[in-house]
């Protein structure tokens, strides 16, 4: 039995589509329900649909052998897992954003609203800028708008959320896309199933790029 953790939301549909190209089909996955563990039609694979930030945790602890999640989550969680493939979809950027022309470098302490606490700490530490992190779990753009923070560190995909709130990208921190991650022990003990699957996913992705 192989368990695959899928990040709920933006990423899951595309991950399901790629798995189908590798012959893994699940009627349970396609029909929304409240079931937490779903099976594929052959009963070889289990799926768990979890919060994006939890995918690396499930994979590190080996309760999921494989996971699909964003590079942003991997950067934040820093889990001891293998990142085997850049899947090339769900592309976006991690950015510092705020009101245009904000020169936060002039402040003694910069207030940064973000979900990505560890990424923010590292980024500003490298720039030798003192920060106070305000951890938010969503609608991070509200930070500067409502006067809670000077800037935000968040993902920008279309740029619509920033634009509609009169905010701009001030700096780009990292390019993000979906990644395939694997538990280190599972790759050894279940390599006969996982390796061919990874190879198939790699091919499916390459074909899409053609
Ligand atoms: C993410 C992110 C931004 C938005 C960026 O939020 O935190 O708010 O998407 O996308 P855009 O550049 O295409 O506008 P998400 O939709 O995941 O919801 P959240 O605010 O609840 O985290």
mmCIF file with all atom_site columns, C-alpha atoms and ligand atoms in Angstrom:
data_model
loop_
_atom_site.group_PDB
_atom_site.id
_atom_site.type_symbol
_atom_site.label_atom_id
_atom_site.label_alt_id
_atom_site.label_comp_id
_atom_site.label_asym_id
_atom_site.label_entity_id
_atom_site.label_seq_id
_atom_site.pdbx_PDB_ins_code
_atom_site.Cartn_x
_atom_site.Cartn_y
_atom_site.Cartn_z
_atom_site.occupancy
_atom_site.B_iso_or_equiv
_atom_site.pdbx_formal_charge
_atom_site.auth_seq_id
_atom_site.auth_comp_id
_atom_site.auth_asym_id
_atom_site.auth_atom_id
_atom_site.pdbx_PDB_model_num
ATOM   1   C CA  . UNK A 1 1   ? 0.000   0.000  0.000   1.00 0.00 ? 1   UNK A CA  1
ATOM   2   C CA  . UNK A 1 2   ? 1.302   3.461  -0.939  1.00 0.00 ? 2   UNK A CA  1
ATOM   3   C CA  . UNK A 1 3   ? -0.114  6.566  0.688   1.00 0.00 ? 3   UNK A CA  1
ATOM   4   C CA  . UNK A 1 4   ? -0.071  9.845  -1.224  1.00 0.00 ? 4   UNK A CA  1
ATOM   5   C CA  . UNK A 1 5   ? -0.613  13.182 0.528   1.00 0.00 ? 5   UNK A CA  1
ATOM   6   C CA  . UNK A 1 6   ? -2.177  15.867 -1.627  1.00 0.00 ? 6   UNK A CA  1
ATOM   7   C CA  . UNK A 1 7   ? -2.268  19.546 -0.702  1.00 0.00 ? 7   UNK A CA  1
ATOM   8   C CA  . UNK A 1 8   ? -5.923  20.615 -0.744  1.00 0.00 ? 8   UNK A CA  1
ATOM   9   C CA  . UNK A 1 9   ? -6.775  23.500 -3.051  1.00 0.00 ? 9   UNK A CA  1
ATOM   10  C CA  . UNK A 1 10  ? -4.891  24.855 -6.059  1.00 0.00 ? 10  UNK A CA  1
ATOM   11  C CA  . UNK A 1 11  ? -2.553  21.915 -6.366  1.00 0.00 ? 11  UNK A CA  1
ATOM   12  C CA  . UNK A 1 12  ? -4.761  18.879 -5.888  1.00 0.00 ? 12  UNK A CA  1
ATOM   13  C CA  . UNK A 1 13  ? -6.646  18.905 -9.209  1.00 0.00 ? 13  UNK A CA  1
ATOM   14  C CA  . UNK A 1 14  ? -3.486  19.062 -11.271 1.00 0.00 ? 14  UNK A CA  1
ATOM   15  C CA  . UNK A 1 15  ? -1.814  16.375 -9.133  1.00 0.00 ? 15  UNK A CA  1
ATOM   16  C CA  . UNK A 1 16  ? -4.837  14.094 -9.668  1.00 0.00 ? 16  UNK A CA  1
ATOM   17  C CA  . UNK A 1 17  ? -4.630  14.723 -13.423 1.00 0.00 ? 17  UNK A CA  1
ATOM   18  C CA  . UNK A 1 18  ? -0.949  13.707 -13.493 1.00 0.00 ? 18  UNK A CA  1
ATOM   19  C CA  . UNK A 1 19  ? -1.584  10.603 -11.401 1.00 0.00 ? 19  UNK A CA  1
ATOM   20  C CA  . UNK A 1 20  ? -4.294  9.600  -13.867 1.00 0.00 ? 20  UNK A CA  1
ATOM   21  C CA  . UNK A 1 21  ? -1.761  9.850  -16.684 1.00 0.00 ? 21  UNK A CA  1
ATOM   22  C CA  . UNK A 1 22  ? 0.265   7.278  -14.751 1.00 0.00 ? 22  UNK A CA  1
ATOM   23  C CA  . UNK A 1 23  ? -2.719  4.960  -14.513 1.00 0.00 ? 23  UNK A CA  1
ATOM   24  C CA  . UNK A 1 24  ? -3.760  5.818  -10.970 1.00 0.00 ? 24  UNK A CA  1
ATOM   25  C CA  . UNK A 1 25  ? -7.455  6.582  -10.984 1.00 0.00 ? 25  UNK A CA  1
ATOM   26  C CA  . UNK A 1 26  ? -9.728  7.169  -8.024  1.00 0.00 ? 26  UNK A CA  1
ATOM   27  C CA  . UNK A 1 27  ? -13.457 7.705  -8.216  1.00 0.00 ? 27  UNK A CA  1
ATOM   28  C CA  . UNK A 1 28  ? -13.374 8.545  -4.509  1.00 0.00 ? 28  UNK A CA  1
ATOM   29  C CA  . UNK A 1 29  ? -10.941 11.394 -5.115  1.00 0.00 ? 29  UNK A CA  1
ATOM   30  C CA  . UNK A 1 30  ? -13.081 12.858 -7.852  1.00 0.00 ? 30  UNK A CA  1
ATOM   31  C CA  . UNK A 1 31  ? -16.302 12.789 -5.860  1.00 0.00 ? 31  UNK A CA  1
ATOM   32  C CA  . UNK A 1 32  ? -16.096 15.222 -2.964  1.00 0.00 ? 32  UNK A CA  1
ATOM   33  C CA  . UNK A 1 33  ? -16.970 13.737 0.422   1.00 0.00 ? 33  UNK A CA  1
ATOM   34  C CA  . UNK A 1 34  ? -15.891 14.147 4.043   1.00 0.00 ? 34  UNK A CA  1
ATOM   35  C CA  . UNK A 1 35  ? -13.855 10.945 3.998   1.00 0.00 ? 35  UNK A CA  1
ATOM   36  C CA  . UNK A 1 36  ? -10.292 11.602 5.103   1.00 0.00 ? 36  UNK A CA  1
ATOM   37  C CA  . UNK A 1 37  ? -8.624  8.560  3.576   1.00 0.00 ? 37  UNK A CA  1
ATOM   38  C CA  . UNK A 1 38  ? -9.553  7.779  -0.003  1.00 0.00 ? 38  UNK A CA  1
ATOM   39  C CA  . UNK A 1 39  ? -8.566  4.840  -2.166  1.00 0.00 ? 39  UNK A CA  1
ATOM   40  C CA  . UNK A 1 40  ? -7.720  4.445  -5.812  1.00 0.00 ? 40  UNK A CA  1
ATOM   41  C CA  . UNK A 1 41  ? -9.790  2.061  -7.917  1.00 0.00 ? 41  UNK A CA  1
ATOM   42  C CA  . UNK A 1 42  ? -7.223  -0.743 -7.602  1.00 0.00 ? 42  UNK A CA  1
ATOM   43  C CA  . UNK A 1 43  ? -6.934  -0.330 -3.796  1.00 0.00 ? 43  UNK A CA  1
ATOM   44  C CA  . UNK A 1 44  ? -3.129  -0.092 -4.062  1.00 0.00 ? 44  UNK A CA  1
ATOM   45  C CA  . UNK A 1 45  ? -2.992  3.609  -3.252  1.00 0.00 ? 45  UNK A CA  1
ATOM   46  C CA  . UNK A 1 46  ? -4.410  5.585  -0.364  1.00 0.00 ? 46  UNK A CA  1
ATOM   47  C CA  . UNK A 1 47  ? -4.862  9.323  -0.645  1.00 0.00 ? 47  UNK A CA  1
ATOM   48  C CA  . UNK A 1 48  ? -5.007  11.852 2.141   1.00 0.00 ? 48  UNK A CA  1
ATOM   49  C CA  . UNK A 1 49  ? -6.144  15.373 1.313   1.00 0.00 ? 49  UNK A CA  1
ATOM   50  C CA  . UNK A 1 50  ? -4.546  17.696 3.821   1.00 0.00 ? 50  UNK A CA  1
ATOM   51  C CA  . UNK A 1 51  ? -3.691  21.338 4.424   1.00 0.00 ? 51  UNK A CA  1
ATOM   52  C CA  . UNK A 1 52  ? -0.767  22.316 2.153   1.00 0.00 ? 52  UNK A CA  1
ATOM   53  C CA  . UNK A 1 53  ? 1.522   23.124 5.080   1.00 0.00 ? 53  UNK A CA  1
ATOM   54  C CA  . UNK A 1 54  ? 0.940   19.656 6.563   1.00 0.00 ? 54  UNK A CA  1
ATOM   55  C CA  . UNK A 1 55  ? 2.044   17.641 3.508   1.00 0.00 ? 55  UNK A CA  1
ATOM   56  C CA  . UNK A 1 56  ? 5.777   17.673 4.404   1.00 0.00 ? 56  UNK A CA  1
ATOM   57  C CA  . UNK A 1 57  ? 4.935   16.662 7.991   1.00 0.00 ? 57  UNK A CA  1
ATOM   58  C CA  . UNK A 1 58  ? 2.960   13.582 6.917   1.00 0.00 ? 58  UNK A CA  1
ATOM   59  C CA  . UNK A 1 59  ? 5.729   12.619 4.498   1.00 0.00 ? 59  UNK A CA  1
ATOM   60  C CA  . UNK A 1 60  ? 8.543   13.107 7.023   1.00 0.00 ? 60  UNK A CA  1
ATOM   61  C CA  . UNK A 1 61  ? 6.795   10.891 9.567   1.00 0.00 ? 61  UNK A CA  1
ATOM   62  C CA  . UNK A 1 62  ? 6.195   8.247  6.891   1.00 0.00 ? 62  UNK A CA  1
ATOM   63  C CA  . UNK A 1 63  ? 2.423   8.154  7.283   1.00 0.00 ? 63  UNK A CA  1
ATOM   64  C CA  . UNK A 1 64  ? 2.420   9.330  3.668   1.00 0.00 ? 64  UNK A CA  1
ATOM   65  C CA  . UNK A 1 65  ? 5.040   7.832  1.353   1.00 0.00 ? 65  UNK A CA  1
ATOM   66  C CA  . UNK A 1 66  ? 4.676   10.510 -1.307  1.00 0.00 ? 66  UNK A CA  1
ATOM   67  C CA  . UNK A 1 67  ? 3.413   14.076 -1.269  1.00 0.00 ? 67  UNK A CA  1
ATOM   68  C CA  . UNK A 1 68  ? 2.491   16.819 -3.702  1.00 0.00 ? 68  UNK A CA  1
ATOM   69  C CA  . UNK A 1 69  ? 3.050   20.304 -2.302  1.00 0.00 ? 69  UNK A CA  1
ATOM   70  C CA  . UNK A 1 70  ? 4.397   23.748 -3.119  1.00 0.00 ? 70  UNK A CA  1
ATOM   71  C CA  . UNK A 1 71  ? 8.046   24.775 -2.822  1.00 0.00 ? 71  UNK A CA  1
ATOM   72  C CA  . UNK A 1 72  ? 6.866   27.589 -0.521  1.00 0.00 ? 72  UNK A CA  1
ATOM   73  C CA  . UNK A 1 73  ? 5.681   25.004 2.004   1.00 0.00 ? 73  UNK A CA  1
ATOM   74  C CA  . UNK A 1 74  ? 8.941   23.070 1.745   1.00 0.00 ? 74  UNK A CA  1
ATOM   75  C CA  . UNK A 1 75  ? 10.956  26.243 2.324   1.00 0.00 ? 75  UNK A CA  1
ATOM   76  C CA  . UNK A 1 76  ? 8.892   27.052 5.378   1.00 0.00 ? 76  UNK A CA  1
ATOM   77  C CA  . UNK A 1 77  ? 8.737   23.578 6.908   1.00 0.00 ? 77  UNK A CA  1
ATOM   78  C CA  . UNK A 1 78  ? 12.323  22.415 6.214   1.00 0.00 ? 78  UNK A CA  1
ATOM   79  C CA  . UNK A 1 79  ? 11.397  18.775 6.719   1.00 0.00 ? 79  UNK A CA  1
ATOM   80  C CA  . UNK A 1 80  ? 13.776  15.858 6.366   1.00 0.00 ? 80  UNK A CA  1
ATOM   81  C CA  . UNK A 1 81  ? 12.340  14.448 3.121   1.00 0.00 ? 81  UNK A CA  1
ATOM   82  C CA  . UNK A 1 82  ? 13.431  13.966 -0.480  1.00 0.00 ? 82  UNK A CA  1
ATOM   83  C CA  . UNK A 1 83  ? 12.301  16.590 -2.974  1.00 0.00 ? 83  UNK A CA  1
ATOM   84  C CA  . UNK A 1 84  ? 12.449  14.482 -6.136  1.00 0.00 ? 84  UNK A CA  1
ATOM   85  C CA  . UNK A 1 85  ? 10.727  16.476 -8.851  1.00 0.00 ? 85  UNK A CA  1
ATOM   86  C CA  . UNK A 1 86  ? 9.899   20.018 -9.810  1.00 0.00 ? 86  UNK A CA  1
ATOM   87  C CA  . UNK A 1 87  ? 6.449   19.432 -11.286 1.00 0.00 ? 87  UNK A CA  1
ATOM   88  C CA  . UNK A 1 88  ? 6.419   22.770 -13.060 1.00 0.00 ? 88  UNK A CA  1
ATOM   89  C CA  . UNK A 1 89  ? 2.806   23.687 -12.307 1.00 0.00 ? 89  UNK A CA  1
ATOM   90  C CA  . UNK A 1 90  ? 1.225   25.956 -9.669  1.00 0.00 ? 90  UNK A CA  1
ATOM   91  C CA  . UNK A 1 91  ? 3.906   28.511 -10.473 1.00 0.00 ? 91  UNK A CA  1
ATOM   92  C CA  . UNK A 1 92  ? 4.005   31.686 -8.425  1.00 0.00 ? 92  UNK A CA  1
ATOM   93  C CA  . UNK A 1 93  ? 6.527   33.806 -6.567  1.00 0.00 ? 93  UNK A CA  1
ATOM   94  C CA  . UNK A 1 94  ? 7.223   34.434 -2.914  1.00 0.00 ? 94  UNK A CA  1
ATOM   95  C CA  . UNK A 1 95  ? 7.475   38.197 -2.627  1.00 0.00 ? 95  UNK A CA  1
ATOM   96  C CA  . UNK A 1 96  ? 7.851   41.067 -0.248  1.00 0.00 ? 96  UNK A CA  1
ATOM   97  C CA  . UNK A 1 97  ? 4.962   43.406 -0.984  1.00 0.00 ? 97  UNK A CA  1
ATOM   98  C CA  . UNK A 1 98  ? 3.613   46.639 0.345   1.00 0.00 ? 98  UNK A CA  1
ATOM   99  C CA  . UNK A 1 99  ? 2.699   50.117 -0.780  1.00 0.00 ? 99  UNK A CA  1
ATOM   100 C CA  . UNK A 1 100 ? 4.752   51.214 -3.794  1.00 0.00 ? 100 UNK A CA  1
ATOM   101 C CA  . UNK A 1 101 ? 7.882   53.151 -2.836  1.00 0.00 ? 101 UNK A CA  1
ATOM   102 C CA  . UNK A 1 102 ? 7.853   51.834 0.728   1.00 0.00 ? 102 UNK A CA  1
ATOM   103 C CA  . UNK A 1 103 ? 11.446  52.119 1.941   1.00 0.00 ? 103 UNK A CA  1
ATOM   104 C CA  . UNK A 1 104 ? 11.293  49.797 4.877   1.00 0.00 ? 104 UNK A CA  1
ATOM   105 C CA  . UNK A 1 105 ? 15.101  49.739 5.179   1.00 0.00 ? 105 UNK A CA  1
ATOM   106 C CA  . UNK A 1 106 ? 14.901  53.078 6.985   1.00 0.00 ? 106 UNK A CA  1
ATOM   107 C CA  . UNK A 1 107 ? 12.962  51.599 9.909   1.00 0.00 ? 107 UNK A CA  1
ATOM   108 C CA  . UNK A 1 108 ? 14.595  50.284 13.097  1.00 0.00 ? 108 UNK A CA  1
ATOM   109 C CA  . UNK A 1 109 ? 12.194  47.364 13.121  1.00 0.00 ? 109 UNK A CA  1
ATOM   110 C CA  . UNK A 1 110 ? 10.102  46.346 10.147  1.00 0.00 ? 110 UNK A CA  1
ATOM   111 C CA  . UNK A 1 111 ? 6.748   44.758 10.813  1.00 0.00 ? 111 UNK A CA  1
ATOM   112 C CA  . UNK A 1 112 ? 6.213   41.832 8.452   1.00 0.00 ? 112 UNK A CA  1
ATOM   113 C CA  . UNK A 1 113 ? 2.871   40.053 8.171   1.00 0.00 ? 113 UNK A CA  1
ATOM   114 C CA  . UNK A 1 114 ? 3.182   36.524 6.794   1.00 0.00 ? 114 UNK A CA  1
ATOM   115 C CA  . UNK A 1 115 ? 2.261   32.856 6.941   1.00 0.00 ? 115 UNK A CA  1
ATOM   116 C CA  . UNK A 1 116 ? 5.919   32.089 6.190   1.00 0.00 ? 116 UNK A CA  1
ATOM   117 C CA  . UNK A 1 117 ? 7.581   32.855 9.511   1.00 0.00 ? 117 UNK A CA  1
ATOM   118 C CA  . UNK A 1 118 ? 10.781  30.868 8.929   1.00 0.00 ? 118 UNK A CA  1
ATOM   119 C CA  . UNK A 1 119 ? 11.250  32.100 5.368   1.00 0.00 ? 119 UNK A CA  1
ATOM   120 C CA  . UNK A 1 120 ? 10.795  35.697 6.540   1.00 0.00 ? 120 UNK A CA  1
ATOM   121 C CA  . UNK A 1 121 ? 13.266  35.303 9.424   1.00 0.00 ? 121 UNK A CA  1
ATOM   122 C CA  . UNK A 1 122 ? 15.937  33.909 7.107   1.00 0.00 ? 122 UNK A CA  1
ATOM   123 C CA  . UNK A 1 123 ? 15.340  36.430 4.319   1.00 0.00 ? 123 UNK A CA  1
ATOM   124 C CA  . UNK A 1 124 ? 15.583  39.507 6.516   1.00 0.00 ? 124 UNK A CA  1
ATOM   125 C CA  . UNK A 1 125 ? 18.416  38.055 8.612   1.00 0.00 ? 125 UNK A CA  1
ATOM   126 C CA  . UNK A 1 126 ? 20.484  37.770 5.416   1.00 0.00 ? 126 UNK A CA  1
ATOM   127 C CA  . UNK A 1 127 ? 19.686  41.404 4.661   1.00 0.00 ? 127 UNK A CA  1
ATOM   128 C CA  . UNK A 1 128 ? 20.560  42.318 8.250   1.00 0.00 ? 128 UNK A CA  1
ATOM   129 C CA  . UNK A 1 129 ? 17.213  43.969 8.797   1.00 0.00 ? 129 UNK A CA  1
ATOM   130 C CA  . UNK A 1 130 ? 15.436  43.778 12.140  1.00 0.00 ? 130 UNK A CA  1
ATOM   131 C CA  . UNK A 1 131 ? 11.891  42.530 11.869  1.00 0.00 ? 131 UNK A CA  1
ATOM   132 C CA  . UNK A 1 132 ? 8.878   41.845 13.987  1.00 0.00 ? 132 UNK A CA  1
ATOM   133 C CA  . UNK A 1 133 ? 6.860   39.024 12.478  1.00 0.00 ? 133 UNK A CA  1
ATOM   134 C CA  . UNK A 1 134 ? 3.101   39.105 12.642  1.00 0.00 ? 134 UNK A CA  1
ATOM   135 C CA  . UNK A 1 135 ? 1.892   35.612 11.874  1.00 0.00 ? 135 UNK A CA  1
ATOM   136 C CA  . UNK A 1 136 ? -1.313  35.546 9.860   1.00 0.00 ? 136 UNK A CA  1
ATOM   137 C CA  . UNK A 1 137 ? -3.048  32.511 8.394   1.00 0.00 ? 137 UNK A CA  1
ATOM   138 C CA  . UNK A 1 138 ? -4.804  34.140 5.453   1.00 0.00 ? 138 UNK A CA  1
ATOM   139 C CA  . UNK A 1 139 ? -5.688  37.433 3.768   1.00 0.00 ? 139 UNK A CA  1
ATOM   140 C CA  . UNK A 1 140 ? -2.159  38.554 4.555   1.00 0.00 ? 140 UNK A CA  1
ATOM   141 C CA  . UNK A 1 141 ? -2.523  41.554 2.221   1.00 0.00 ? 141 UNK A CA  1
ATOM   142 C CA  . UNK A 1 142 ? -4.689  43.164 4.881   1.00 0.00 ? 142 UNK A CA  1
ATOM   143 C CA  . UNK A 1 143 ? -1.513  43.787 6.905   1.00 0.00 ? 143 UNK A CA  1
ATOM   144 C CA  . UNK A 1 144 ? -0.315  47.024 5.253   1.00 0.00 ? 144 UNK A CA  1
ATOM   145 C CA  . UNK A 1 145 ? -3.825  48.076 4.214   1.00 0.00 ? 145 UNK A CA  1
ATOM   146 C CA  . UNK A 1 146 ? -5.118  48.082 7.753   1.00 0.00 ? 146 UNK A CA  1
ATOM   147 C CA  . UNK A 1 147 ? -1.875  49.380 9.281   1.00 0.00 ? 147 UNK A CA  1
ATOM   148 C CA  . UNK A 1 148 ? -0.914  46.158 11.010  1.00 0.00 ? 148 UNK A CA  1
ATOM   149 C CA  . UNK A 1 149 ? 2.383   45.729 9.190   1.00 0.00 ? 149 UNK A CA  1
ATOM   150 C CA  . UNK A 1 150 ? 4.826   47.668 6.982   1.00 0.00 ? 150 UNK A CA  1
ATOM   151 C CA  . UNK A 1 151 ? 5.125   44.878 4.414   1.00 0.00 ? 151 UNK A CA  1
ATOM   152 C CA  . UNK A 1 152 ? 4.039   41.302 3.785   1.00 0.00 ? 152 UNK A CA  1
ATOM   153 C CA  . UNK A 1 153 ? 5.884   38.208 2.652   1.00 0.00 ? 153 UNK A CA  1
ATOM   154 C CA  . UNK A 1 154 ? 3.440   36.105 0.659   1.00 0.00 ? 154 UNK A CA  1
ATOM   155 C CA  . UNK A 1 155 ? 2.884   34.247 -2.588  1.00 0.00 ? 155 UNK A CA  1
ATOM   156 C CA  . UNK A 1 156 ? 1.889   36.237 -5.647  1.00 0.00 ? 156 UNK A CA  1
ATOM   157 C CA  . UNK A 1 157 ? 0.313   34.315 -8.500  1.00 0.00 ? 157 UNK A CA  1
ATOM   158 C CA  . UNK A 1 158 ? -1.703  36.543 -10.831 1.00 0.00 ? 158 UNK A CA  1
ATOM   159 C CA  . UNK A 1 159 ? -0.947  39.689 -8.818  1.00 0.00 ? 159 UNK A CA  1
ATOM   160 C CA  . UNK A 1 160 ? -4.664  40.433 -8.634  1.00 0.00 ? 160 UNK A CA  1
ATOM   161 C CA  . UNK A 1 161 ? -4.931  40.464 -4.843  1.00 0.00 ? 161 UNK A CA  1
ATOM   162 C CA  . UNK A 1 162 ? -2.090  42.966 -4.583  1.00 0.00 ? 162 UNK A CA  1
ATOM   163 C CA  . UNK A 1 163 ? -3.440  45.158 -7.390  1.00 0.00 ? 163 UNK A CA  1
ATOM   164 C CA  . UNK A 1 164 ? -6.968  45.253 -6.002  1.00 0.00 ? 164 UNK A CA  1
ATOM   165 C CA  . UNK A 1 165 ? -5.594  46.426 -2.669  1.00 0.00 ? 165 UNK A CA  1
ATOM   166 C CA  . UNK A 1 166 ? -3.236  49.016 -4.200  1.00 0.00 ? 166 UNK A CA  1
ATOM   167 C CA  . UNK A 1 167 ? -0.167  47.065 -3.147  1.00 0.00 ? 167 UNK A CA  1
ATOM   168 C CA  . UNK A 1 168 ? 2.915   46.228 -5.204  1.00 0.00 ? 168 UNK A CA  1
ATOM   169 C CA  . UNK A 1 169 ? 5.713   43.698 -5.253  1.00 0.00 ? 169 UNK A CA  1
ATOM   170 C CA  . UNK A 1 170 ? 8.738   45.301 -3.615  1.00 0.00 ? 170 UNK A CA  1
ATOM   171 C CA  . UNK A 1 171 ? 11.142  42.354 -3.882  1.00 0.00 ? 171 UNK A CA  1
ATOM   172 C CA  . UNK A 1 172 ? 11.033  38.817 -5.220  1.00 0.00 ? 172 UNK A CA  1
ATOM   173 C CA  . UNK A 1 173 ? 12.169  36.221 -2.700  1.00 0.00 ? 173 UNK A CA  1
ATOM   174 C CA  . UNK A 1 174 ? 11.824  32.907 -4.605  1.00 0.00 ? 174 UNK A CA  1
ATOM   175 C CA  . UNK A 1 175 ? 10.251  31.180 -7.593  1.00 0.00 ? 175 UNK A CA  1
ATOM   176 C CA  . UNK A 1 176 ? 7.676   28.633 -6.475  1.00 0.00 ? 176 UNK A CA  1
ATOM   177 C CA  . UNK A 1 177 ? 6.117   25.603 -8.162  1.00 0.00 ? 177 UNK A CA  1
ATOM   178 C CA  . UNK A 1 178 ? 4.658   22.265 -7.140  1.00 0.00 ? 178 UNK A CA  1
ATOM   179 C CA  . UNK A 1 179 ? 7.098   19.579 -6.023  1.00 0.00 ? 179 UNK A CA  1
ATOM   180 C CA  . UNK A 1 180 ? 6.958   15.830 -5.555  1.00 0.00 ? 180 UNK A CA  1
ATOM   181 C CA  . UNK A 1 181 ? 8.338   14.759 -2.185  1.00 0.00 ? 181 UNK A CA  1
ATOM   182 C CA  . UNK A 1 182 ? 9.045   11.275 -0.872  1.00 0.00 ? 182 UNK A CA  1
ATOM   183 C CA  . UNK A 1 183 ? 9.705   9.776  2.545   1.00 0.00 ? 183 UNK A CA  1
ATOM   184 C CA  . UNK A 1 184 ? 13.335  8.682  2.821   1.00 0.00 ? 184 UNK A CA  1
ATOM   185 C CA  . UNK A 1 185 ? 12.613  5.207  4.208   1.00 0.00 ? 185 UNK A CA  1
ATOM   186 C CA  . UNK A 1 186 ? 9.717   4.579  1.808   1.00 0.00 ? 186 UNK A CA  1
ATOM   187 C CA  . UNK A 1 187 ? 11.994  5.200  -1.158  1.00 0.00 ? 187 UNK A CA  1
ATOM   188 C CA  . UNK A 1 188 ? 14.110  2.260  0.032   1.00 0.00 ? 188 UNK A CA  1
ATOM   189 C CA  . UNK A 1 189 ? 11.415  -0.093 1.266   1.00 0.00 ? 189 UNK A CA  1
ATOM   190 C CA  . UNK A 1 190 ? 8.809   0.615  -1.419  1.00 0.00 ? 190 UNK A CA  1
ATOM   191 C CA  . UNK A 1 191 ? 11.199  1.669  -4.179  1.00 0.00 ? 191 UNK A CA  1
ATOM   192 C CA  . UNK A 1 192 ? 9.831   -0.988 -6.547  1.00 0.00 ? 192 UNK A CA  1
ATOM   193 C CA  . UNK A 1 193 ? 6.547   0.936  -6.707  1.00 0.00 ? 193 UNK A CA  1
ATOM   194 C CA  . UNK A 1 194 ? 7.720   4.483  -5.976  1.00 0.00 ? 194 UNK A CA  1
ATOM   195 C CA  . UNK A 1 195 ? 10.619  4.697  -8.458  1.00 0.00 ? 195 UNK A CA  1
ATOM   196 C CA  . UNK A 1 196 ? 8.577   3.696  -11.542 1.00 0.00 ? 196 UNK A CA  1
ATOM   197 C CA  . UNK A 1 197 ? 5.827   6.049  -10.429 1.00 0.00 ? 197 UNK A CA  1
ATOM   198 C CA  . UNK A 1 198 ? 8.291   8.942  -10.098 1.00 0.00 ? 198 UNK A CA  1
ATOM   199 C CA  . UNK A 1 199 ? 9.682   8.098  -13.561 1.00 0.00 ? 199 UNK A CA  1
ATOM   200 C CA  . UNK A 1 200 ? 6.175   8.097  -15.011 1.00 0.00 ? 200 UNK A CA  1
ATOM   201 C CA  . UNK A 1 201 ? 5.325   11.434 -13.395 1.00 0.00 ? 201 UNK A CA  1
ATOM   202 C CA  . UNK A 1 202 ? 8.582   12.887 -14.727 1.00 0.00 ? 202 UNK A CA  1
ATOM   203 C CA  . UNK A 1 203 ? 7.628   11.751 -18.248 1.00 0.00 ? 203 UNK A CA  1
ATOM   204 C CA  . UNK A 1 204 ? 4.069   13.037 -17.955 1.00 0.00 ? 204 UNK A CA  1
ATOM   205 C CA  . UNK A 1 205 ? 5.373   16.453 -16.910 1.00 0.00 ? 205 UNK A CA  1
ATOM   206 C CA  . UNK A 1 206 ? 7.956   16.521 -19.712 1.00 0.00 ? 206 UNK A CA  1
ATOM   207 C CA  . UNK A 1 207 ? 5.272   15.697 -22.295 1.00 0.00 ? 207 UNK A CA  1
ATOM   208 C CA  . UNK A 1 208 ? 3.139   18.572 -21.044 1.00 0.00 ? 208 UNK A CA  1
ATOM   209 C CA  . UNK A 1 209 ? 6.072   20.950 -21.518 1.00 0.00 ? 209 UNK A CA  1
ATOM   210 C CA  . UNK A 1 210 ? 6.518   19.869 -25.177 1.00 0.00 ? 210 UNK A CA  1
HETATM 211 C C1  . LIG B 2 .   ? -2.918  33.325 -1.767  1.00 0.00 ? 1   LIG B C1  1
HETATM 212 C C2  . LIG B 2 .   ? -1.919  34.350 -1.268  1.00 0.00 ? 1   LIG B C2  1
HETATM 213 C C3  . LIG B 2 .   ? -2.461  35.627 -1.817  1.00 0.00 ? 1   LIG B C3  1
HETATM 214 C C4  . LIG B 2 .   ? -3.127  35.219 -3.117  1.00 0.00 ? 1   LIG B C4  1
HETATM 215 C C5  . LIG B 2 .   ? -2.242  35.577 -4.277  1.00 0.00 ? 1   LIG B C5  1
HETATM 216 O O1  . LIG B 2 .   ? -3.986  33.314 -0.908  1.00 0.00 ? 1   LIG B O1  1
HETATM 217 O O2  . LIG B 2 .   ? -1.822  34.309 0.134   1.00 0.00 ? 1   LIG B O2  1
HETATM 218 O O3  . LIG B 2 .   ? -3.415  36.170 -0.939  1.00 0.00 ? 1   LIG B O3  1
HETATM 219 O O4  . LIG B 2 .   ? -3.291  33.805 -3.064  1.00 0.00 ? 1   LIG B O4  1
HETATM 220 O O5  . LIG B 2 .   ? -2.846  35.214 -5.509  1.00 0.00 ? 1   LIG B O5  1
HETATM 221 P P1  . LIG B 2 .   ? -3.004  36.262 -6.704  1.00 0.00 ? 1   LIG B P1  1
HETATM 222 O O6  . LIG B 2 .   ? -1.660  36.879 -6.926  1.00 0.00 ? 1   LIG B O6  1
HETATM 223 O O7  . LIG B 2 .   ? -3.425  35.390 -7.880  1.00 0.00 ? 1   LIG B O7  1
HETATM 224 O O8  . LIG B 2 .   ? -4.048  37.251 -6.332  1.00 0.00 ? 1   LIG B O8  1
HETATM 225 P P2  . LIG B 2 .   ? -5.089  32.178 -0.947  1.00 0.00 ? 1   LIG B P2  1
HETATM 226 O O9  . LIG B 2 .   ? -5.988  32.357 -2.123  1.00 0.00 ? 1   LIG B O9  1
HETATM 227 O O10 . LIG B 2 .   ? -4.413  30.841 -0.895  1.00 0.00 ? 1   LIG B O10 1
HETATM 228 O O11 . LIG B 2 .   ? -5.952  32.459 0.331   1.00 0.00 ? 1   LIG B O11 1
HETATM 229 P P3  . LIG B 2 .   ? -5.556  33.022 1.772   1.00 0.00 ? 1   LIG B P3  1
HETATM 230 O O12 . LIG B 2 .   ? -5.441  34.510 1.624   1.00 0.00 ? 1   LIG B O12 1
HETATM 231 O O13 . LIG B 2 .   ? -6.670  32.618 2.636   1.00 0.00 ? 1   LIG B O13 1
HETATM 232 O O14 . LIG B 2 .   ? -4.254  32.386 2.148   1.00 0.00 ? 1   LIG B O14 1
#
